[in-house]
Amino acid sequence: MSGVISIEGDSYGVGKEVGHFWGNYFTHLRDSNDKRHAALYRDYKSWLTDERNDRKDSAKQHLLKDEFPGIWDEIAGMLEGVNDTEIGFKATLGGLFACCLGESDETWSNYACSTTVLRDHAGYIMVHSDEYLSPVPLLAANVSLEKDNSILKFFSISHPFQLLGSAAGCNKGFAIQGNSIGCDREIFDSGHQRVPKTVFSRLLLEQSTPKAVADLYRKHPCSLPNHHAFITSKGVYSLEVRPCEVQNGKNRVDLTKIELQPGEAFNHTNHFKSDETTPKWCYRDQTESPRRLQALETYVKDATEVSALETAFNSFAHNYRPTPRKRLHHTMSGIFTFVVKAKGQPSLKTISFSFGAC
């Protein structure tokens, strides 16, 4: 498939290939005459060269080294890969680590993604858009990871200088995406004591079932709330993760099977549907995500098969306005469609990039 690369190796080697990709990509952005490219290059140069020698990041680094050495190896490999290229600056460990985590005050204040899952006569379809304040490039990769004397294979969509799977992905058991959920300041500020959310997005691609993903979240406290939708050959699942909701500061994890009849859809944006009016689980603009969800449901309500759903979802993206001055598609990094048949394995059907196929 055009725009999808292949990555293989052990944890360090996979990370190094990811680092090479982004280092070379941003080398081209540096030499571009496009003002948008130049601005993105400056932003990432500033982030990647910041040492970030603060207690919160140091605590998370030690946590990853101790509990997830394979993930730490991927980050170390990525750092070497970036600095092997002609990107034009030397990335620091602290700067790259902060980009991998993608957790900042800005993240706490505003984030957006939209998802529709449809059942048709052959199986299930999931369309997901990756949205933020403005688009960024994405890496789509077929990954073969050498781990514990075996080969793990999965497909990943990830953001610049982040761990694989940070946007979406699939393996032989399920396709999955993530809807970031807001939270109050107390939960956000205490996140440095828990496992970064992007670590879960990476590790869950090594799991075989939605239940295994839920168990992963139950075992390790997560830094931020999150929602996942899964499509599998056996059905659709919704997973809600609320940090610090059970004993010892662990996550409250709710895994639910969504029963859909052919032609029915499940939609989700950036709030827990059962907690729509709860300030504890929302962004500063508490009204935007419910408003976007209602618009999405209206646009896709008549779609009963994959092409109609993709058309309806794109109409939603080009017409819905999160703010009076901006349409949703101006904030999108990409739109992805995953499909799975009743007795088949999940796969990527289509993907679009705001920065072009990479």
Tab-separated table of C-alpha atoms in Angstrom:
chain	number	residue	atom	x	y	z
A	1	MET	CA	0.000	0.000	0.000
A	2	SER	CA	1.373	3.430	-0.951
A	3	GLY	CA	2.499	5.498	2.026
A	4	VAL	CA	3.089	2.509	4.353
A	5	ILE	CA	6.653	1.487	5.224
A	6	SER	CA	7.998	-1.740	6.744
A	7	ILE	CA	10.013	-1.800	9.984
A	8	GLU	CA	11.659	-4.853	11.521
A	9	GLY	CA	14.151	-5.730	14.227
A	10	ASP	CA	14.457	-5.986	17.989
A	11	SER	CA	13.194	-3.163	20.213
A	12	TYR	CA	16.312	-1.035	19.743
A	13	GLY	CA	16.401	-1.688	15.993
A	14	VAL	CA	12.719	-0.848	15.505
A	15	GLY	CA	13.181	2.389	17.450
A	16	LYS	CA	16.235	3.264	15.364
A	17	GLU	CA	14.282	2.814	12.130
A	18	VAL	CA	11.525	5.078	13.444
A	19	GLY	CA	14.162	7.660	14.380
A	20	HIS	CA	15.727	7.438	10.908
A	21	PHE	CA	12.332	7.954	9.294
A	22	TRP	CA	11.488	11.080	11.273
A	23	GLY	CA	15.001	12.493	11.048
A	24	ASN	CA	14.953	12.190	7.260
A	25	TYR	CA	11.371	13.485	7.061
A	26	PHE	CA	12.164	16.611	9.045
A	27	THR	CA	15.358	17.129	7.042
A	28	HIS	CA	13.092	17.532	3.999
A	29	LEU	CA	10.794	19.866	5.953
A	30	ARG	CA	13.825	22.003	6.873
A	31	ASP	CA	14.657	22.441	3.195
A	32	SER	CA	11.052	23.129	2.140
A	33	ASN	CA	9.887	26.583	1.052
A	34	ASP	CA	6.445	25.926	2.552
A	35	LYS	CA	5.844	28.184	5.580
A	36	ARG	CA	3.787	25.479	7.289
A	37	HIS	CA	6.682	23.029	6.982
A	38	ALA	CA	9.180	25.591	8.292
A	39	ALA	CA	6.973	26.321	11.307
A	40	LEU	CA	6.586	22.624	12.125
A	41	TYR	CA	10.347	22.104	11.830
A	42	ARG	CA	11.013	25.004	14.232
A	43	ASP	CA	8.512	23.662	16.764
A	44	TYR	CA	9.982	20.169	16.833
A	45	LYS	CA	13.545	21.492	16.871
A	46	SER	CA	12.660	23.494	19.983
A	47	TRP	CA	11.058	20.479	21.681
A	48	LEU	CA	13.708	17.939	20.702
A	49	THR	CA	16.667	20.061	21.840
A	50	ASP	CA	15.175	20.859	25.267
A	51	GLU	CA	17.005	18.812	27.918
A	52	ARG	CA	13.846	18.631	30.111
A	53	ASN	CA	15.878	17.872	33.235
A	54	ASP	CA	12.952	18.094	35.637
A	55	ARG	CA	11.805	15.687	38.331
A	56	LYS	CA	8.605	14.637	36.613
A	57	ASP	CA	10.319	13.463	33.420
A	58	SER	CA	13.161	11.847	35.374
A	59	ALA	CA	10.651	9.847	37.423
A	60	LYS	CA	8.955	8.597	34.258
A	61	GLN	CA	12.283	7.656	32.677
A	62	HIS	CA	13.203	5.533	35.692
A	63	LEU	CA	9.738	3.962	35.667
A	64	LEU	CA	10.101	2.908	32.024
A	65	LYS	CA	13.626	1.572	32.517
A	66	ASP	CA	12.452	-0.577	35.431
A	67	GLU	CA	9.025	-1.761	34.260
A	68	PHE	CA	9.226	-1.626	30.459
A	69	PRO	CA	12.859	-2.063	29.362
A	70	GLY	CA	11.780	-2.943	25.807
A	71	ILE	CA	10.003	0.412	25.454
A	72	TRP	CA	13.055	2.175	26.864
A	73	ASP	CA	15.206	0.399	24.268
A	74	GLU	CA	12.884	1.663	21.504
A	75	ILE	CA	13.274	5.233	22.744
A	76	ALA	CA	17.075	4.870	22.963
A	77	GLY	CA	17.135	3.449	19.436
A	78	MET	CA	14.957	6.285	18.194
A	79	LEU	CA	17.339	8.860	19.652
A	80	GLU	CA	20.282	7.276	17.839
A	81	GLY	CA	18.288	7.062	14.618
A	82	VAL	CA	17.306	10.734	14.703
A	83	ASN	CA	20.854	11.885	15.405
A	84	ASP	CA	22.266	9.704	12.612
A	85	THR	CA	20.408	11.846	10.058
A	86	GLU	CA	21.070	15.330	8.705
A	87	ILE	CA	18.132	16.871	10.548
A	88	GLY	CA	20.216	19.938	11.438
A	89	PHE	CA	20.335	19.708	15.249
A	90	LYS	CA	21.148	17.201	17.983
A	91	ALA	CA	18.098	15.786	19.736
A	92	THR	CA	18.469	15.291	23.487
A	93	LEU	CA	17.156	12.332	25.441
A	94	GLY	CA	14.947	14.603	27.525
A	95	GLY	CA	13.518	16.337	24.472
A	96	LEU	CA	12.807	13.119	22.586
A	97	PHE	CA	11.354	11.491	25.701
A	98	ALA	CA	8.931	14.403	26.128
A	99	CYS	CA	7.848	14.089	22.476
A	100	CYS	CA	7.330	10.344	22.917
A	101	LEU	CA	5.011	10.976	25.850
A	102	GLY	CA	3.095	13.836	24.239
A	103	GLU	CA	1.828	15.038	27.633
A	104	SER	CA	1.735	18.788	28.287
A	105	ASP	CA	-0.493	21.475	29.745
A	106	GLU	CA	-1.709	22.135	26.214
A	107	THR	CA	-2.801	18.517	25.925
A	108	TRP	CA	-4.800	18.916	29.110
A	109	SER	CA	-6.638	21.929	27.723
A	110	ASN	CA	-7.607	20.796	24.224
A	111	TYR	CA	-7.602	17.585	22.223
A	112	ALA	CA	-9.857	15.950	19.631
A	113	CYS	CA	-10.469	12.715	17.711
A	114	SER	CA	-13.645	11.253	16.207
A	115	THR	CA	-14.656	7.643	15.577
A	116	THR	CA	-17.466	5.711	13.908
A	117	VAL	CA	-17.791	1.925	14.006
A	118	LEU	CA	-20.379	0.390	11.637
A	119	ARG	CA	-21.600	-3.162	11.287
A	120	ASP	CA	-22.429	-4.200	7.735
A	121	HIS	CA	-23.443	-7.541	6.218
A	122	ALA	CA	-19.808	-8.759	6.027
A	123	GLY	CA	-18.337	-7.595	9.335
A	124	TYR	CA	-17.243	-4.342	10.961
A	125	ILE	CA	-15.808	-1.028	9.750
A	126	MET	CA	-14.058	1.624	11.842
A	127	VAL	CA	-13.363	5.130	10.550
A	128	HIS	CA	-11.232	7.340	12.782
A	129	SER	CA	-9.871	10.859	12.407
A	130	ASP	CA	-6.781	12.121	14.204
A	131	GLU	CA	-7.355	15.750	15.176
A	132	TYR	CA	-5.568	18.431	17.159
A	133	LEU	CA	-5.061	22.186	16.968
A	134	SER	CA	-3.399	21.736	13.551
A	135	PRO	CA	-2.267	18.787	11.387
A	136	VAL	CA	1.049	16.972	11.763
A	137	PRO	CA	2.642	14.279	9.570
A	138	LEU	CA	2.022	10.623	10.437
A	139	LEU	CA	4.029	7.426	10.091
A	140	ALA	CA	2.146	4.328	8.875
A	141	ALA	CA	4.181	1.154	9.267
A	142	ASN	CA	3.956	-2.617	9.101
A	143	VAL	CA	6.076	-3.726	12.050
A	144	SER	CA	7.851	-7.049	12.684
A	145	LEU	CA	9.230	-6.971	16.223
A	146	GLU	CA	11.702	-9.576	17.496
A	147	LYS	CA	10.752	-10.287	21.100
A	148	ASP	CA	11.269	-13.287	23.403
A	149	ASN	CA	12.512	-15.505	20.562
A	150	SER	CA	9.416	-14.840	18.482
A	151	ILE	CA	8.183	-12.325	15.902
A	152	LEU	CA	5.279	-10.032	16.756
A	153	LYS	CA	3.589	-8.400	13.770
A	154	PHE	CA	1.316	-5.367	13.876
A	155	PHE	CA	0.363	-2.267	11.916
A	156	SER	CA	0.946	1.151	13.479
A	157	ILE	CA	0.005	4.773	12.831
A	158	SER	CA	2.029	7.183	14.949
A	159	HIS	CA	2.832	10.862	15.414
A	160	PRO	CA	6.261	12.483	14.911
A	161	PHE	CA	8.915	11.220	17.341
A	162	GLN	CA	6.358	9.202	19.311
A	163	LEU	CA	6.078	5.527	20.132
A	164	LEU	CA	4.427	3.294	17.560
A	165	GLY	CA	0.640	3.087	17.788
A	166	SER	CA	0.173	6.559	19.258
A	167	ALA	CA	-2.637	7.295	16.756
A	168	ALA	CA	-4.095	3.871	15.875
A	169	GLY	CA	-3.183	0.376	14.743
A	170	CYS	CA	-4.160	-3.237	14.280
A	171	ASN	CA	-2.847	-6.762	14.742
A	172	LYS	CA	-4.259	-10.211	13.982
A	173	GLY	CA	-6.763	-9.910	16.840
A	174	PHE	CA	-8.199	-6.392	16.597
A	175	ALA	CA	-8.040	-2.892	15.121
A	176	ILE	CA	-7.930	-0.135	17.713
A	177	GLN	CA	-7.888	3.624	18.045
A	178	GLY	CA	-7.840	6.043	20.961
A	179	ASN	CA	-10.036	8.953	22.000
A	180	SER	CA	-8.220	11.182	24.488
A	181	ILE	CA	-10.398	12.260	27.417
A	182	GLY	CA	-10.013	15.427	29.470
A	183	CYS	CA	-9.533	15.492	33.222
A	184	ASP	CA	-9.264	17.958	36.065
A	185	ARG	CA	-5.981	19.578	37.037
A	186	GLU	CA	-5.392	17.319	40.049
A	187	ILE	CA	-5.458	14.132	37.958
A	188	PHE	CA	-3.387	15.697	35.191
A	189	ASP	CA	-0.672	16.967	37.541
A	190	SER	CA	-0.330	13.622	39.316
A	191	GLY	CA	0.225	11.799	36.019
A	192	HIS	CA	4.015	11.833	36.390
A	193	GLN	CA	3.630	9.152	39.061
A	194	ARG	CA	1.963	6.760	36.596
A	195	VAL	CA	2.749	5.036	33.297
A	196	PRO	CA	2.466	7.434	30.304
A	197	LYS	CA	-0.609	6.890	28.158
A	198	THR	CA	1.428	6.511	24.952
A	199	VAL	CA	3.237	3.527	26.496
A	200	PHE	CA	-0.104	1.721	26.683
A	201	SER	CA	-0.895	2.695	23.065
A	202	ARG	CA	2.361	1.005	22.054
A	203	LEU	CA	2.122	-2.078	24.299
A	204	LEU	CA	-1.495	-2.896	23.515
A	205	LEU	CA	-0.512	-3.720	19.921
A	206	GLU	CA	1.311	-6.745	21.368
A	207	GLN	CA	-1.892	-8.053	23.024
A	208	SER	CA	-4.201	-10.571	21.355
A	209	THR	CA	-7.662	-9.607	22.651
A	210	PRO	CA	-9.559	-6.604	24.053
A	211	LYS	CA	-9.619	-8.393	27.419
A	212	ALA	CA	-5.816	-8.604	27.407
A	213	VAL	CA	-5.662	-4.846	26.759
A	214	ALA	CA	-8.083	-4.218	29.632
A	215	ASP	CA	-5.928	-6.400	31.910
A	216	LEU	CA	-2.851	-4.371	30.929
A	217	TYR	CA	-4.598	-1.176	32.028
A	218	ARG	CA	-5.762	-2.840	35.257
A	219	LYS	CA	-2.215	-3.870	36.111
A	220	HIS	CA	-0.469	-0.527	35.612
A	221	PRO	CA	-1.739	2.945	36.666
A	222	CYS	CA	-2.146	5.168	33.575
A	223	SER	CA	-1.213	8.847	33.461
A	224	LEU	CA	-4.354	10.110	31.696
A	225	PRO	CA	-7.922	8.970	30.975
A	226	ASN	CA	-8.566	7.321	27.649
A	227	HIS	CA	-11.172	5.566	25.523
A	228	HIS	CA	-10.552	2.823	22.946
A	229	ALA	CA	-12.843	1.250	20.383
A	230	PHE	CA	-11.974	-2.211	19.051
A	231	ILE	CA	-13.260	-4.074	16.028
A	232	THR	CA	-12.691	-7.824	15.994
A	233	SER	CA	-14.044	-10.753	14.003
A	234	LYS	CA	-16.284	-11.491	16.991
A	235	GLY	CA	-17.683	-8.018	17.592
A	236	VAL	CA	-17.119	-4.441	18.747
A	237	TYR	CA	-15.775	-3.423	22.148
A	238	SER	CA	-15.514	-0.145	24.040
A	239	LEU	CA	-12.829	0.336	26.703
A	240	GLU	CA	-12.898	3.248	29.172
A	241	VAL	CA	-9.888	3.984	31.392
A	242	ARG	CA	-10.221	6.330	34.377
A	243	PRO	CA	-6.997	6.857	36.384
A	244	CYS	CA	-7.009	6.792	40.196
A	245	GLU	CA	-10.554	5.430	40.441
A	246	VAL	CA	-9.833	2.257	42.412
A	247	GLN	CA	-7.668	1.195	45.368
A	248	ASN	CA	-3.944	2.065	45.353
A	249	GLY	CA	-4.442	4.709	42.674
A	250	LYS	CA	-5.024	2.192	39.894
A	251	ASN	CA	-7.312	2.651	36.932
A	252	ARG	CA	-10.999	1.970	36.760
A	253	VAL	CA	-11.223	-0.062	33.553
A	254	ASP	CA	-14.609	-0.756	31.914
A	255	LEU	CA	-14.665	-3.114	28.921
A	256	THR	CA	-18.058	-3.372	27.203
A	257	LYS	CA	-19.169	-5.341	24.171
A	258	ILE	CA	-21.217	-3.095	21.867
A	259	GLU	CA	-24.090	-5.020	20.286
A	260	LEU	CA	-24.791	-3.735	16.768
A	261	GLN	CA	-27.256	-4.957	14.182
A	262	PRO	CA	-26.305	-4.713	10.483
A	263	GLY	CA	-26.563	-1.048	9.503
A	264	GLU	CA	-26.120	0.221	13.083
A	265	ALA	CA	-23.201	2.410	14.196
A	266	PHE	CA	-21.340	3.246	17.397
A	267	ASN	CA	-19.827	6.750	17.587
A	268	HIS	CA	-17.389	8.326	20.018
A	269	THR	CA	-15.510	11.598	20.457
A	270	ASN	CA	-13.563	12.959	23.459
A	271	HIS	CA	-15.691	12.402	26.526
A	272	PHE	CA	-17.025	9.454	28.482
A	273	LYS	CA	-20.658	9.270	27.414
A	274	SER	CA	-21.864	8.385	30.923
A	275	ASP	CA	-19.907	11.334	32.402
A	276	GLU	CA	-20.734	13.985	29.845
A	277	THR	CA	-21.529	16.627	32.472
A	278	THR	CA	-18.848	15.668	35.022
A	279	PRO	CA	-16.078	18.317	35.298
A	280	LYS	CA	-13.634	15.640	36.479
A	281	TRP	CA	-13.567	14.024	32.999
A	282	CYS	CA	-13.641	16.821	30.447
A	283	TYR	CA	-11.552	19.471	28.734
A	284	ARG	CA	-11.832	23.162	29.474
A	285	ASP	CA	-14.506	23.517	26.804
A	286	GLN	CA	-16.930	20.986	28.246
A	287	THR	CA	-19.481	21.455	25.435
A	288	GLU	CA	-17.402	20.844	22.303
A	289	SER	CA	-17.006	17.058	22.387
A	290	PRO	CA	-20.741	16.339	22.998
A	291	ARG	CA	-21.591	18.819	20.236
A	292	ARG	CA	-19.160	17.134	17.846
A	293	LEU	CA	-20.532	13.706	18.719
A	294	GLN	CA	-24.068	14.834	17.931
A	295	ALA	CA	-22.932	16.235	14.570
A	296	LEU	CA	-21.046	13.024	13.743
A	297	GLU	CA	-24.094	10.884	14.550
A	298	THR	CA	-26.223	13.041	12.258
A	299	TYR	CA	-23.818	12.795	9.304
A	300	VAL	CA	-23.323	9.002	9.443
A	301	LYS	CA	-26.840	7.915	10.450
A	302	ASP	CA	-27.861	6.746	6.945
A	303	ALA	CA	-24.588	4.968	6.065
A	304	THR	CA	-24.991	1.185	5.930
A	305	GLU	CA	-21.791	0.114	4.120
A	306	VAL	CA	-18.161	1.149	3.954
A	307	SER	CA	-18.096	3.549	0.992
A	308	ALA	CA	-21.181	5.406	2.224
A	309	LEU	CA	-19.664	5.656	5.713
A	310	GLU	CA	-16.387	7.062	4.394
A	311	THR	CA	-18.283	9.624	2.305
A	312	ALA	CA	-20.455	10.654	5.241
A	313	PHE	CA	-17.479	10.865	7.607
A	314	ASN	CA	-15.579	13.097	5.183
A	315	SER	CA	-18.622	15.354	4.840
A	316	PHE	CA	-18.691	15.634	8.625
A	317	ALA	CA	-14.986	16.540	8.663
A	318	HIS	CA	-15.369	19.232	5.995
A	319	ASN	CA	-18.461	20.859	7.464
A	320	TYR	CA	-18.335	20.609	11.253
A	321	ARG	CA	-16.713	23.603	12.967
A	322	PRO	CA	-15.101	23.063	16.389
A	323	THR	CA	-14.777	26.861	16.494
A	324	PRO	CA	-16.532	29.512	14.378
A	325	ARG	CA	-13.306	30.174	12.433
A	326	LYS	CA	-12.100	26.634	11.793
A	327	ARG	CA	-13.506	23.555	10.079
A	328	LEU	CA	-12.632	20.158	11.521
A	329	HIS	CA	-10.594	19.001	8.510
A	330	HIS	CA	-8.193	21.912	9.095
A	331	THR	CA	-7.222	20.235	12.397
A	332	MET	CA	-6.817	16.693	11.028
A	333	SER	CA	-3.570	14.809	10.575
A	334	GLY	CA	-5.336	11.914	8.877
A	335	ILE	CA	-8.418	9.729	8.471
A	336	PHE	CA	-8.110	5.921	8.643
A	337	THR	CA	-10.526	3.092	7.798
A	338	PHE	CA	-10.068	-0.382	9.291
A	339	VAL	CA	-12.203	-3.377	8.327
A	340	VAL	CA	-12.651	-6.920	9.621
A	341	LYS	CA	-14.844	-9.701	8.245
A	342	ALA	CA	-16.661	-12.239	10.376
A	343	LYS	CA	-13.907	-14.858	10.112
A	344	GLY	CA	-10.982	-12.691	9.037
A	345	GLN	CA	-8.229	-10.565	10.519
A	346	PRO	CA	-8.476	-6.763	10.850
A	347	SER	CA	-6.730	-4.724	8.164
A	348	LEU	CA	-6.291	-1.158	7.005
A	349	LYS	CA	-8.548	-0.296	4.070
A	350	THR	CA	-7.691	3.356	3.437
A	351	ILE	CA	-5.646	6.128	5.003
A	352	SER	CA	-5.268	9.812	4.121
A	353	PHE	CA	-2.503	12.135	5.334
A	354	SER	CA	-2.729	15.897	5.648
A	355	PHE	CA	1.021	16.111	4.926
A	356	GLY	CA	0.900	13.616	2.052
A	357	ALA	CA	1.705	9.912	2.018
A	358	CYS	CA	4.928	9.232	3.922
